[in-house]
mmCIF file of C-alpha atoms in Angstrom:
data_model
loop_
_atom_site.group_PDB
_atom_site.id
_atom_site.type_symbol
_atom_site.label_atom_id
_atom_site.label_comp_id
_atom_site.label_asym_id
_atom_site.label_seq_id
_atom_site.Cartn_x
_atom_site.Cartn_y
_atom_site.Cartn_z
ATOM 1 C CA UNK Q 1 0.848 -55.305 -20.423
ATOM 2 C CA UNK Q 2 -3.000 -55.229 -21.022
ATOM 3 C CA UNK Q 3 -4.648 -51.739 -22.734
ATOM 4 C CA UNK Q 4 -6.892 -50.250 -20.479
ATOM 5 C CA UNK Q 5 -9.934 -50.995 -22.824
ATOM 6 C CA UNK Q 6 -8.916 -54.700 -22.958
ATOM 7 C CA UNK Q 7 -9.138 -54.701 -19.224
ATOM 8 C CA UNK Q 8 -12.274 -52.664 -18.568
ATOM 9 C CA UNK Q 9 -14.092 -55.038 -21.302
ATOM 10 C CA UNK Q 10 -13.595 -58.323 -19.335
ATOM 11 C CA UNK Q 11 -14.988 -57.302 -16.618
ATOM 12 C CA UNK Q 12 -18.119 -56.784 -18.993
ATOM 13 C CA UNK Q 13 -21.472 -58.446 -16.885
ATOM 14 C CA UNK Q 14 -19.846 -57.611 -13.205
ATOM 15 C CA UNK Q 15 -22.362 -56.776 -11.059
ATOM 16 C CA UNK Q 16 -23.354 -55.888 -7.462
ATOM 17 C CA UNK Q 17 -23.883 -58.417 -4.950
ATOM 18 C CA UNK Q 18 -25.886 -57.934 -3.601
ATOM 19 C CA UNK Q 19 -27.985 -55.976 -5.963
ATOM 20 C CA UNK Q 20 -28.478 -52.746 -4.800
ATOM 21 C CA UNK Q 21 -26.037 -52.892 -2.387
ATOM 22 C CA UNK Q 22 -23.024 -50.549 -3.912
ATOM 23 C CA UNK Q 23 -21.248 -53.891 -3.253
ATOM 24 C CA UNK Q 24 -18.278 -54.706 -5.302
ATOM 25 C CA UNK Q 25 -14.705 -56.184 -6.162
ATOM 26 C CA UNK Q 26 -13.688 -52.816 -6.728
ATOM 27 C CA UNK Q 27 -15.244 -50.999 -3.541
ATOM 28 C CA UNK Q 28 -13.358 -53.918 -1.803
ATOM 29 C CA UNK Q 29 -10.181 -53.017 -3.481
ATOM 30 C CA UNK Q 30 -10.478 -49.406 -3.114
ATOM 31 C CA UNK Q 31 -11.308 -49.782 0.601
ATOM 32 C CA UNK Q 32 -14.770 -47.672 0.063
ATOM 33 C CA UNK Q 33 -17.482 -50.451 -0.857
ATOM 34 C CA UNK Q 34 -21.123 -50.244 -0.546
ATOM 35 C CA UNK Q 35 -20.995 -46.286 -2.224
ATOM 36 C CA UNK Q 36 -21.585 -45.817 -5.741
ATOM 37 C CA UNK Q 37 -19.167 -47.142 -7.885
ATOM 38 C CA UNK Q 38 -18.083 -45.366 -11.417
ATOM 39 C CA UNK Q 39 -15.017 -43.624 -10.703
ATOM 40 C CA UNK Q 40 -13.892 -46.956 -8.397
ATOM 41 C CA UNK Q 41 -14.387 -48.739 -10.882
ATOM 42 C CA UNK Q 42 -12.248 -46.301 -13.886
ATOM 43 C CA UNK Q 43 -9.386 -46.029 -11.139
ATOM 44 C CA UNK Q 44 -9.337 -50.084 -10.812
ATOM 45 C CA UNK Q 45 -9.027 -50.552 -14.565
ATOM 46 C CA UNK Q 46 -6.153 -47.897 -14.516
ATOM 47 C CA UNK Q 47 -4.486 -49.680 -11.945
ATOM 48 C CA UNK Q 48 -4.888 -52.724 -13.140
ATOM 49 C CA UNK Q 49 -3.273 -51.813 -16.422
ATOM 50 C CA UNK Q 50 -0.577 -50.622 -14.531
ATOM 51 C CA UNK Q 51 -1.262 -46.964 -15.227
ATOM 52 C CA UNK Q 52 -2.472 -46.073 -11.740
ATOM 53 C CA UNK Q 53 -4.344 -42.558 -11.393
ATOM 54 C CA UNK Q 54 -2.759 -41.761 -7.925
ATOM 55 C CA UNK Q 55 -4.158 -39.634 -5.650
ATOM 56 C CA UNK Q 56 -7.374 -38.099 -6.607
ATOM 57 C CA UNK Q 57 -9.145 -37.290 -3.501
ATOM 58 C CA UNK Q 58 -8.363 -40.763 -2.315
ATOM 59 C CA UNK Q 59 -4.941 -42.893 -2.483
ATOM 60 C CA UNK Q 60 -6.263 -45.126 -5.326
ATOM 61 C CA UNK Q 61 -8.082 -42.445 -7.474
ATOM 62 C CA UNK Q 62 -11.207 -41.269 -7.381
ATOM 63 C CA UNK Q 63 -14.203 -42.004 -6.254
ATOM 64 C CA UNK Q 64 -16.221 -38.935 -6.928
ATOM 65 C CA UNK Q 65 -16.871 -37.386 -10.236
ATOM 66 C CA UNK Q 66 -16.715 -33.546 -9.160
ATOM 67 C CA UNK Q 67 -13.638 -33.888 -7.617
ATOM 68 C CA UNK Q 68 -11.686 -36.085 -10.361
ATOM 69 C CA UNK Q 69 -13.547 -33.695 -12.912
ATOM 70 C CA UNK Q 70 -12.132 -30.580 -11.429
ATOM 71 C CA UNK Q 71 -8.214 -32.085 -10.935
ATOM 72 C CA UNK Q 72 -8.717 -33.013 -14.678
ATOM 73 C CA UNK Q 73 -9.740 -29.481 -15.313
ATOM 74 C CA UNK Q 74 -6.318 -28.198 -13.524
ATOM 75 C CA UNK Q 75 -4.084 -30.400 -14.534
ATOM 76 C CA UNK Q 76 -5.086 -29.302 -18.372
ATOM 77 C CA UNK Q 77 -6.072 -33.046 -19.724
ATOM 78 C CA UNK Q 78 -9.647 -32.093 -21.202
ATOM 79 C CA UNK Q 79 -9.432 -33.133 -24.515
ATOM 80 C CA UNK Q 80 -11.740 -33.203 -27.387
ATOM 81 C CA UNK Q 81 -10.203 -35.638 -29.015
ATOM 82 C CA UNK Q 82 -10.458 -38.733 -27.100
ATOM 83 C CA UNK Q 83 -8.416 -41.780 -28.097
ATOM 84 C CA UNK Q 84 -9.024 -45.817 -26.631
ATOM 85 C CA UNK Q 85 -8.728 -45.615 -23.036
ATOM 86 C CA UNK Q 86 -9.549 -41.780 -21.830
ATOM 87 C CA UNK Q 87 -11.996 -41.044 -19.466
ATOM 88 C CA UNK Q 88 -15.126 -39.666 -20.242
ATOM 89 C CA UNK Q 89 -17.273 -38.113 -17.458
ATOM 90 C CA UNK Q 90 -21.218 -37.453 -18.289
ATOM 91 C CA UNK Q 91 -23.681 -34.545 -17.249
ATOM 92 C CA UNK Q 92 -26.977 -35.787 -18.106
ATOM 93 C CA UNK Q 93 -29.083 -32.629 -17.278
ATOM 94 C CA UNK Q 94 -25.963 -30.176 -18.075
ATOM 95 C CA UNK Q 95 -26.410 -28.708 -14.755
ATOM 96 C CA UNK Q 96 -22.482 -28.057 -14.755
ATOM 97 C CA UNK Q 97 -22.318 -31.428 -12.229
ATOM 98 C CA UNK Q 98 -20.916 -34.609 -13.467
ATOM 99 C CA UNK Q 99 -23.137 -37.550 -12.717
ATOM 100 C CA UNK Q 100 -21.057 -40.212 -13.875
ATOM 101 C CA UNK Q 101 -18.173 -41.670 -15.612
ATOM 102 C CA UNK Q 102 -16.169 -44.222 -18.096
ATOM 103 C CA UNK Q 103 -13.697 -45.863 -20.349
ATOM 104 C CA UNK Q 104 -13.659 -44.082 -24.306
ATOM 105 C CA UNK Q 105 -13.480 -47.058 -26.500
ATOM 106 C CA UNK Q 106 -14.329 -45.658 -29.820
ATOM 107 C CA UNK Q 107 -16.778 -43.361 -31.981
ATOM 108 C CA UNK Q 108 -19.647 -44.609 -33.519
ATOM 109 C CA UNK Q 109 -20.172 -41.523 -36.198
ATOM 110 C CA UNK Q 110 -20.041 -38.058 -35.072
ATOM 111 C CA UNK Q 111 -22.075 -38.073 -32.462
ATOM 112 C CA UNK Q 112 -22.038 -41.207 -30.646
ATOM 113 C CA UNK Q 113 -19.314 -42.936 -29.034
ATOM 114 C CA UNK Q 114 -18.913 -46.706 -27.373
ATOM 115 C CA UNK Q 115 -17.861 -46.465 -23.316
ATOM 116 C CA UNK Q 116 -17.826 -49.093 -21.144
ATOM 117 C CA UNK Q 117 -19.008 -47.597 -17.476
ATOM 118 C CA UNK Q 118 -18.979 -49.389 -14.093
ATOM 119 C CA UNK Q 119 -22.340 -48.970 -11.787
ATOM 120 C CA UNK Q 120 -24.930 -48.407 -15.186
ATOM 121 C CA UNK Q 121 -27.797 -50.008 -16.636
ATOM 122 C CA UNK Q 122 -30.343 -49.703 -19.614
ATOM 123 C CA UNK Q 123 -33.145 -48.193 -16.489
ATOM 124 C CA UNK Q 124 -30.341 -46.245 -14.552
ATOM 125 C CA UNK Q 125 -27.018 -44.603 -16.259
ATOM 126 C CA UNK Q 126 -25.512 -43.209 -13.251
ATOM 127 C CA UNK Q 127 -26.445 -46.203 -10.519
ATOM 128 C CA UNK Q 128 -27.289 -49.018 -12.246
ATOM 129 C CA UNK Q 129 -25.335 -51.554 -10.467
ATOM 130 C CA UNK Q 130 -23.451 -53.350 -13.328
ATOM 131 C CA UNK Q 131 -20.156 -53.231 -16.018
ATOM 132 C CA UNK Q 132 -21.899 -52.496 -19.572
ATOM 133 C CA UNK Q 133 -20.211 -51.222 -22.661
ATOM 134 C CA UNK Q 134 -23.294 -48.139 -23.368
ATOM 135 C CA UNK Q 135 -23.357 -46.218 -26.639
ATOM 136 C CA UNK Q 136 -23.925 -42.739 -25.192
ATOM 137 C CA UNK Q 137 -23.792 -38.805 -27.180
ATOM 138 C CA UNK Q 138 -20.793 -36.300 -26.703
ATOM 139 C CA UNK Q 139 -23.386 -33.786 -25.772
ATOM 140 C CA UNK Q 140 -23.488 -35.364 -22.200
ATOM 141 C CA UNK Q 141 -19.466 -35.565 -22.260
ATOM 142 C CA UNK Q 142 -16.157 -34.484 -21.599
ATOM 143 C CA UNK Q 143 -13.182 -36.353 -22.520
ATOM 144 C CA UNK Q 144 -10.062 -36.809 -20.187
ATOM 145 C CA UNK Q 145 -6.255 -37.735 -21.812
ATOM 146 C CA UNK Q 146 -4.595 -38.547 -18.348
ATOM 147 C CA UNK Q 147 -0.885 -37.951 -18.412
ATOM 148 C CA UNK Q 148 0.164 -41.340 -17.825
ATOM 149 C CA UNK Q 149 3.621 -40.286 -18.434
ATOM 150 C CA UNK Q 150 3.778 -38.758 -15.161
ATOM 151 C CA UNK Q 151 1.675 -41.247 -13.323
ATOM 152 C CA UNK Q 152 3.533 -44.093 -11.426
ATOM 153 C CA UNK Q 153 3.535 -47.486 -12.441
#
């Protein structure tokens, strides 16, 4: 079975056709295209790694990062130690409201991490219409350790 990370990374350079559109393989596949696209995209890599997130406000995951940030919150899976393949969720103002999410792949020092995000670009981090692997600061994050365990396969 493929890791999570290996996963996410090929579909590195995915984009939105047409652009601007919300359009994607994974709107298609969650059955909500043409909306924006982060958490779709995070609950397609799950699935596809065969570690599906089940129901998080929708039958295939999430699509919305308040909600999935709040389930996260109850079911006790913040972490601030995030290993390959948790979820990381950003708040770029730190308004308390979660403006977008990804796949942890690694640190970069203390600071910085590697995450590669669905629906981002290098003019718009939250809606930026394509699959990019972003260097981003823990200061905008929180870190999710799904329990997979429980999760069906």
């Amino acid at each position: 079975m493929k890791s999570i990370t290996e996963i996410a990374l090929k579909e590195v350079g995915a984009t939105e056709s047409p652009a601007n559109s919300n359009k994607t393989k994974y709107g298609k596949w969650f059955g909500l295209d043409g909306v924006a696209w982060c958490g779709i995209f995070v609950s397609w890599v799950y699935y596809h790694a065969g570690k599906p997130l089940g129901n998080i406000g929708f039958k295939k995951g999430f699509a919305g990062c308040q909600t999935a940030v709040a389930y996260f919150k109850k079911q006790g899976t913040i972490t601030t130690d995030p290993v390959e393949g948790d979820i990381v969720f950003f708040d770029w103002n730190g308004d308390g409201r979660y403006d977008h999410t990804g796949i942890f792949i690694k640190w970069l020092n203390n600071e910085q991490f590697e995450s590669v995000e669905g629906n981002t670009s290098l003019t718009n981090d939250s809606n930026g219409g394509n699959v990019m692997v972003r260097n981003r600061n823990k200061k905008t994050a929180i870190f999710v350790h799904p329990e997979l365990s429980t999760l069906k396969a």
